[in-house]
PDB file of C-alpha atoms in Angstrom:
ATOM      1  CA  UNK A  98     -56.730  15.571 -10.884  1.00 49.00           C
ATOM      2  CA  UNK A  99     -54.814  13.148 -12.515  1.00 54.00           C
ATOM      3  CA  UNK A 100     -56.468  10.933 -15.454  1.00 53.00           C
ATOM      4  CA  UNK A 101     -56.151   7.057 -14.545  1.00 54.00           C
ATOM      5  CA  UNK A 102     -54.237   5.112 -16.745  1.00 53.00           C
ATOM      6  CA  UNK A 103     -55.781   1.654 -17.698  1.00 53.00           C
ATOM      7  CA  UNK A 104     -53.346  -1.320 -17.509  1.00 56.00           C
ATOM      8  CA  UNK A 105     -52.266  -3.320 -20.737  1.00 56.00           C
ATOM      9  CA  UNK A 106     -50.412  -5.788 -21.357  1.00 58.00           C
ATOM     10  CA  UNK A 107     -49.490  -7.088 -24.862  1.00 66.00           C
ATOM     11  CA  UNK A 108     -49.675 -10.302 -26.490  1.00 77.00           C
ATOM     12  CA  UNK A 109     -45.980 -10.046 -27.368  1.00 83.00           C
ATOM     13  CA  UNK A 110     -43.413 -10.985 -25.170  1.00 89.00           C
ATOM     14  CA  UNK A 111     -42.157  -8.615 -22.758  1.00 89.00           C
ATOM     15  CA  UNK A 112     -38.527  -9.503 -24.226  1.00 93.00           C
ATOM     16  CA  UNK A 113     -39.419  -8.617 -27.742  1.00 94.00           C
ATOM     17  CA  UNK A 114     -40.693  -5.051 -26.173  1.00 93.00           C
ATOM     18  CA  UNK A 115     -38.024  -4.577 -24.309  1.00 95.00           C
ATOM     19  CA  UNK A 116     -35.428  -5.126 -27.526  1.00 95.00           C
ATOM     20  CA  UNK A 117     -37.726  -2.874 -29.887  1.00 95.00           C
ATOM     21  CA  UNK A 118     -37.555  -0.550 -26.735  1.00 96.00           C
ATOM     22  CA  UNK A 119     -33.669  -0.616 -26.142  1.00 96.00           C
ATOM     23  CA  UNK A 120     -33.091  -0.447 -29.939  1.00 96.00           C
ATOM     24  CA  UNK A 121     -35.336   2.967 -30.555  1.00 96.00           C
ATOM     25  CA  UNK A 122     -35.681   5.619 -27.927  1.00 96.00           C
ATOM     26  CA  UNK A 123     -39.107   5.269 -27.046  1.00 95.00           C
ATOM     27  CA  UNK A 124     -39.993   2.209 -28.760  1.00 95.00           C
ATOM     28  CA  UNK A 125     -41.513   0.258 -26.310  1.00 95.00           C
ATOM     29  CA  UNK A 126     -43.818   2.645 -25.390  1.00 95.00           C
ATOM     30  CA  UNK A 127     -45.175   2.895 -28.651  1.00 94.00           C
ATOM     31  CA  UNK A 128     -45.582  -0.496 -29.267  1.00 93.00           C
ATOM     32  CA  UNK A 129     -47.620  -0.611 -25.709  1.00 94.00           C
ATOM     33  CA  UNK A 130     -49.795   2.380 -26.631  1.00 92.00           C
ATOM     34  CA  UNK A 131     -48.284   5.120 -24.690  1.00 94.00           C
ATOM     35  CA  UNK A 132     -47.523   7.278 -27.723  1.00 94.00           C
ATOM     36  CA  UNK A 133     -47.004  10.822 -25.906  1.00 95.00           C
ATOM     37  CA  UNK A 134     -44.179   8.904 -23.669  1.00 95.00           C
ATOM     38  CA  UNK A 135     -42.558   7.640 -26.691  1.00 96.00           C
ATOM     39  CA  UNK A 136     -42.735  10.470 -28.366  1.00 95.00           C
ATOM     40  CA  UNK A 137     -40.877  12.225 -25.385  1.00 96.00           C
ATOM     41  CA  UNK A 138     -38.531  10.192 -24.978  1.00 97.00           C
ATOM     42  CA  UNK A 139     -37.400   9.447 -28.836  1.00 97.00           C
ATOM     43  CA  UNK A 140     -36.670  13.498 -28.456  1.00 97.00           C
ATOM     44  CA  UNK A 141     -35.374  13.769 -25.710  1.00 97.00           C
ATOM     45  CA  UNK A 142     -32.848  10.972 -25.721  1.00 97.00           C
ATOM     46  CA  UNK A 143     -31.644  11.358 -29.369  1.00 97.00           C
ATOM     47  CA  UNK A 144     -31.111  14.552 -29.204  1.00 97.00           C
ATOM     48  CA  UNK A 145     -29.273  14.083 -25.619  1.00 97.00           C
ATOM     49  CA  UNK A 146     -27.132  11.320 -27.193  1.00 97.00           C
ATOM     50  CA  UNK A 147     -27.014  13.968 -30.579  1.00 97.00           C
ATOM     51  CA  UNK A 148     -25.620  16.948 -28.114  1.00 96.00           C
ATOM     52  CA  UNK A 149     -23.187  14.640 -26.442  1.00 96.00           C
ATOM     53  CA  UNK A 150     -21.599  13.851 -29.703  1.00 96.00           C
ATOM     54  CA  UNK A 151     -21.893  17.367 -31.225  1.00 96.00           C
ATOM     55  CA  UNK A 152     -19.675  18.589 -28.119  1.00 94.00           C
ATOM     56  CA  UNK A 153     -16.909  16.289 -28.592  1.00 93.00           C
ATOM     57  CA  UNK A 154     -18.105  13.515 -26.411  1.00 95.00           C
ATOM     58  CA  UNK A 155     -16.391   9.837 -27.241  1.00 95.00           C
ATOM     59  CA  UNK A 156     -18.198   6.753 -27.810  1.00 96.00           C
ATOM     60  CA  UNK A 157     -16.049   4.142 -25.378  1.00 95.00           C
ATOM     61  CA  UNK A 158     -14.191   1.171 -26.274  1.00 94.00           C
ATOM     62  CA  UNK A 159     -15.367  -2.198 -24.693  1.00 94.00           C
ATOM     63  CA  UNK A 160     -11.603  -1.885 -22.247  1.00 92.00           C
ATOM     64  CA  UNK A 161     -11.922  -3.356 -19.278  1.00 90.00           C
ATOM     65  CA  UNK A 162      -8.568  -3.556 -18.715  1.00 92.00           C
ATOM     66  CA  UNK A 163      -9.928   0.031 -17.244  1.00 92.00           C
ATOM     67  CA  UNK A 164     -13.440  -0.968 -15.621  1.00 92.00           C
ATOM     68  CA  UNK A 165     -14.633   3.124 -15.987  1.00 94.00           C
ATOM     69  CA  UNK A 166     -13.975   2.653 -19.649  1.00 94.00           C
ATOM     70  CA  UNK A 167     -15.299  -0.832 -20.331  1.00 95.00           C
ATOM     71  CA  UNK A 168     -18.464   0.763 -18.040  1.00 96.00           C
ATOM     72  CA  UNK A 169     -18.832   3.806 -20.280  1.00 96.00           C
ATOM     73  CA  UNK A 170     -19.610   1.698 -23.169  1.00 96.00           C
ATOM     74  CA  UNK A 171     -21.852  -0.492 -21.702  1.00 96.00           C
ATOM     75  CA  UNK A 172     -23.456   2.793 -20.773  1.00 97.00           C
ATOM     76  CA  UNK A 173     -23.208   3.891 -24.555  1.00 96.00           C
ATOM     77  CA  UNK A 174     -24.517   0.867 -26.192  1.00 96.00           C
ATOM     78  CA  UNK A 175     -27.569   1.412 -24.224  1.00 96.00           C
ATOM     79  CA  UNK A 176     -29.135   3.947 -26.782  1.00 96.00           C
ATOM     80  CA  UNK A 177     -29.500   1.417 -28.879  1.00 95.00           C
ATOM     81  CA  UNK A 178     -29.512   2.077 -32.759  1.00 96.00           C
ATOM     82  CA  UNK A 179     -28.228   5.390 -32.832  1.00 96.00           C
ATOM     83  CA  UNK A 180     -25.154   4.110 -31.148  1.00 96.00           C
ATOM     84  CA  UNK A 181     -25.118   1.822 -34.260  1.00 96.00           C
ATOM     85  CA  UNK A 182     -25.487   4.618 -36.400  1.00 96.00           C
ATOM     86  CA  UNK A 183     -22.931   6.942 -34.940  1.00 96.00           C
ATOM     87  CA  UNK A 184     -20.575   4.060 -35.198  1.00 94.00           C
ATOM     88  CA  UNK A 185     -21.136   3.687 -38.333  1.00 95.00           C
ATOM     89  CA  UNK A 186     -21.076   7.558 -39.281  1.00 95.00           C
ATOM     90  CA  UNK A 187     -17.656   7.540 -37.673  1.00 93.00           C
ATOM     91  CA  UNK A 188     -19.253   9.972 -34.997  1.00 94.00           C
ATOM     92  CA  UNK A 189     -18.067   9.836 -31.191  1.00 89.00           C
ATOM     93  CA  UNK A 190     -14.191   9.773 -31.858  1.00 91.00           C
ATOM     94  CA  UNK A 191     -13.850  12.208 -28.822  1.00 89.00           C
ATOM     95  CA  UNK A 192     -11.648  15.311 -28.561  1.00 90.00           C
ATOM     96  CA  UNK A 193      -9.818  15.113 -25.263  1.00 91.00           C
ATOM     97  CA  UNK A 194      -8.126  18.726 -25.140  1.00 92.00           C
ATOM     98  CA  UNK A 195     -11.929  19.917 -26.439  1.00 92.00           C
ATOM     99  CA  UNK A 196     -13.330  22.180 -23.570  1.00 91.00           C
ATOM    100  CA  UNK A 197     -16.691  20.028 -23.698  1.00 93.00           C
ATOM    101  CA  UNK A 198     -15.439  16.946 -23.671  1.00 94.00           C
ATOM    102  CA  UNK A 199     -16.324  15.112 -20.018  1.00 94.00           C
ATOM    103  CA  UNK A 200     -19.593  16.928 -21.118  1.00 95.00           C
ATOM    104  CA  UNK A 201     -20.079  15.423 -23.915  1.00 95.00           C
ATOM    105  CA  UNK A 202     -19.547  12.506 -22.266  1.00 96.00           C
ATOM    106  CA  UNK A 203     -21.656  12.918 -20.020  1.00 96.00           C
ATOM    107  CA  UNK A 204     -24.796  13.115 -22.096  1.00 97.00           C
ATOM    108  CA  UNK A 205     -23.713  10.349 -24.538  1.00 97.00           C
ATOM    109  CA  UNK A 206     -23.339   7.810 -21.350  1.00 97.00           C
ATOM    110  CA  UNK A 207     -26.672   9.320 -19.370  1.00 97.00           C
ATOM    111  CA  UNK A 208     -28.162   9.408 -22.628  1.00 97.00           C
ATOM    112  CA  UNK A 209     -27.728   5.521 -22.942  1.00 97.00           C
ATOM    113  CA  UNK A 210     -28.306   5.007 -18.686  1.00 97.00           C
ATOM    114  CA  UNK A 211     -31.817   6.531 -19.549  1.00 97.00           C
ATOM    115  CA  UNK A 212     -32.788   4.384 -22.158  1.00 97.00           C
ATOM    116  CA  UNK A 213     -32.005   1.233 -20.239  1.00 97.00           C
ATOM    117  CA  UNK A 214     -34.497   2.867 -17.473  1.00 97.00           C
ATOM    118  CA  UNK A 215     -36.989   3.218 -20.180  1.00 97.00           C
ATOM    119  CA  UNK A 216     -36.901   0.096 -21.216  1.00 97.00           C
ATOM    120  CA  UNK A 217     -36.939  -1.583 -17.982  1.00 96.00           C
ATOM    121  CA  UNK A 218     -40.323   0.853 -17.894  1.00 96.00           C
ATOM    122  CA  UNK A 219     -41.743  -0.639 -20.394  1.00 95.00           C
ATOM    123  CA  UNK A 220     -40.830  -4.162 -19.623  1.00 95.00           C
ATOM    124  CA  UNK A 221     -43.194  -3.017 -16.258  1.00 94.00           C
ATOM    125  CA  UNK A 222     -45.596  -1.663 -18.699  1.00 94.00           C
ATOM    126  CA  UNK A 223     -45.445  -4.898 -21.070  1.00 93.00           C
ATOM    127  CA  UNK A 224     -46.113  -7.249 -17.690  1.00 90.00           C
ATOM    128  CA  UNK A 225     -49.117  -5.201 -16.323  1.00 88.00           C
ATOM    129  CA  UNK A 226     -47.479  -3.687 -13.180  1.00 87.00           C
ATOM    130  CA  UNK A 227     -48.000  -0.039 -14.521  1.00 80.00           C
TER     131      UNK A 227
ATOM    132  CA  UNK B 114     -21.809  25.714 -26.573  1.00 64.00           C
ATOM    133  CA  UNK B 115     -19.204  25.660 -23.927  1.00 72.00           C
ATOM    134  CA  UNK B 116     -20.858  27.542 -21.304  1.00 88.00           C
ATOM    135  CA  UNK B 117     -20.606  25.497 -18.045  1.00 90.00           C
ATOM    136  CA  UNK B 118     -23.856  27.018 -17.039  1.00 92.00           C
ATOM    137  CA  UNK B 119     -25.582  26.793 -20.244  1.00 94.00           C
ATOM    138  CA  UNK B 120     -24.513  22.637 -20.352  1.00 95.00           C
ATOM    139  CA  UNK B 121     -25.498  22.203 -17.029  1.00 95.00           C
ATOM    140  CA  UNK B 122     -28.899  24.043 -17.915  1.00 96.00           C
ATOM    141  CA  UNK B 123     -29.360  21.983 -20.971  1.00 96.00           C
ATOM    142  CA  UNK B 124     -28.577  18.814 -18.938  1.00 96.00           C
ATOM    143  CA  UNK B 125     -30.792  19.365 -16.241  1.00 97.00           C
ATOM    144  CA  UNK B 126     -33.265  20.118 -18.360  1.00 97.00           C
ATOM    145  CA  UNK B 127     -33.087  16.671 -20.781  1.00 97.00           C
ATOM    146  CA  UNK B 128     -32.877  14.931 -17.767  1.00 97.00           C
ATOM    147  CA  UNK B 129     -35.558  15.921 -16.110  1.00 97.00           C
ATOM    148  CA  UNK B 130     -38.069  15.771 -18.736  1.00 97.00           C
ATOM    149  CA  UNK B 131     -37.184  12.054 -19.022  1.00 97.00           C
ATOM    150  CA  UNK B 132     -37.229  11.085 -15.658  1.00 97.00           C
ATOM    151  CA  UNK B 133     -40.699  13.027 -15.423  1.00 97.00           C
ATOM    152  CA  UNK B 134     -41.865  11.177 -18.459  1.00 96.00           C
ATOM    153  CA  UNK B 135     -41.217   7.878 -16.857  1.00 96.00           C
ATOM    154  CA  UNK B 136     -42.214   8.778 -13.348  1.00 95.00           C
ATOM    155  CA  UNK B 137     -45.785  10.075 -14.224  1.00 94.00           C
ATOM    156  CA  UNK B 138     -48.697   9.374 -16.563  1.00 92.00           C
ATOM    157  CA  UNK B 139     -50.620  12.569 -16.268  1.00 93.00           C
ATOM    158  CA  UNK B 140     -49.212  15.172 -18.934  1.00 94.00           C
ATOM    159  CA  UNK B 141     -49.633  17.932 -16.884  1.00 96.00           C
ATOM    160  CA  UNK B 142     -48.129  16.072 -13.618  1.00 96.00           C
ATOM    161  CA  UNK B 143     -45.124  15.684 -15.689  1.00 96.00           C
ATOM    162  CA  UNK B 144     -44.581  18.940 -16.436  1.00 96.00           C
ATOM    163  CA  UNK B 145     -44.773  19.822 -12.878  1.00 97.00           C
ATOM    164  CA  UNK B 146     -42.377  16.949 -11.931  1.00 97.00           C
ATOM    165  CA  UNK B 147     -40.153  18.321 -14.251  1.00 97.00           C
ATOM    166  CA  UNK B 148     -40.147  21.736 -13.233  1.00 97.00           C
ATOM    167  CA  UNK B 149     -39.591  20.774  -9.655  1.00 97.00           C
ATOM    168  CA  UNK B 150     -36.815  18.552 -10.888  1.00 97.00           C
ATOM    169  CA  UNK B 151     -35.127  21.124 -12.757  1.00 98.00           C
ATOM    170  CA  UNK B 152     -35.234  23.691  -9.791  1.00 98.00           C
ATOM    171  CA  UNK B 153     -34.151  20.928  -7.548  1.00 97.00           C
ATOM    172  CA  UNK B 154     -30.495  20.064 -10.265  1.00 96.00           C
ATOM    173  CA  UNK B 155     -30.062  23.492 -10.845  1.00 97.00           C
ATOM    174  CA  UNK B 156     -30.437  24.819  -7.162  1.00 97.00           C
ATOM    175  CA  UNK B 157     -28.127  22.001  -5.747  1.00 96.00           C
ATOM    176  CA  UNK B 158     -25.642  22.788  -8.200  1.00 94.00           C
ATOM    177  CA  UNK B 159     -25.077  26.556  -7.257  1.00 93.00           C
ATOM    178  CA  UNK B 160     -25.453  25.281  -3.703  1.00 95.00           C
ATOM    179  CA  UNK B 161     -22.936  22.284  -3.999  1.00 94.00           C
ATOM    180  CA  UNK B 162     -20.811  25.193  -5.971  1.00 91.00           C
ATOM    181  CA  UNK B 163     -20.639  27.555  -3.266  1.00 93.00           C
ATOM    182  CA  UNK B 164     -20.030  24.942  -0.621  1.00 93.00           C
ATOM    183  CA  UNK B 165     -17.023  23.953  -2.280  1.00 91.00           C
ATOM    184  CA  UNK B 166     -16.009  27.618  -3.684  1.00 89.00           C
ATOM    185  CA  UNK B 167     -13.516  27.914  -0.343  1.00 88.00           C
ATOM    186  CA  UNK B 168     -11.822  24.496  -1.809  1.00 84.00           C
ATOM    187  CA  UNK B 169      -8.191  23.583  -1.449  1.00 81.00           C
ATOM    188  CA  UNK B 170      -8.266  25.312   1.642  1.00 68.00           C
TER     189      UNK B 170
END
């Protein structure tokens, strides 16, 4: 039988929530008390976004001369810091001829899709509806 | 780590767990919803991959 939840909301805006929750995996769901979520998802994200780079998977360029690229990196950004970091780390340079690279691709963008539907999960969280 | 079946396993896997993670509340519903989603991306990708095995005709 499943254990009900209670309802919370926060004092602090939903906004600032959702920006803590975009900028670290797992954020906003720490900040709104559901530690065992955030925990699960500051794993499983990073090291989703982690394996994507490790396998030769490119960090887009904002193009969008080429919507599918200029999309990619919207889709990229939306891990949050460690895109930031990977930038900065010179990670996510891409190897085209590379065997895994639409893979790696692949996790690096889903990784970043995910993260936007957490934090539009804990904006939900931060208003009361869950 | 270039196994298309090992990726796709790893995949399925991450991606489950998160969508379970945001879908339910209960730990232990979770894991279930992530099992079942991980049967359900594997399964339809050997299906989907023998449905198209006989492509270019």
């Amino acid at each position: 039988m499943a254990t009900p939840v209670t309802r919370s909301t926060t004092s602090v805006s939903p906004y600032v929530v959702c920006a803590a929750a975009w900028a670290v995996p797992g954020a906003g769901h720490f900040w709104l008390g559901r530690s065992q979520k955030g925990f699960a998802l500051l794993g499983i994200l990073t090291v989703m976004f982690a394996l994507g780079l490790w396998i030769e998977g490119r960090l887009f360029p904002f193009e969008f001369t080429d919507p599918l690229v200029g999309l990619a990196a919207l889709a990229n950004v939306g891990i949050g810091l460690p895109y930031v970091a990977a930038k900065l780390l010179g990670a996510g340079v891409g190897r085209a001829v590379a065997a895994t690279y639409e893979y790696g691709n692949t996790f690096v963008i889903v990784a970043g899709l995910l993260n936007m539907l957490a934090v539009l999960d804990a904006f939900d969280i931060a208003q009361g509806r869950k | 780590m270039t196994s298309h079946v090992g990726l796709l396993l790893v995949f399925a896997a991450l991606v489950s767990g998160a969508f379970a993670v945001l879908s339910r509340d209960d730990v232990r519903e979770q894991g279930l919803f992530a099992l079942r989603l991980f049967g359900a991306f594997v399964g339809a990708a050997y299906v989907l991959g023998w449905l198209l095995y006989p492509l270019p005709l």
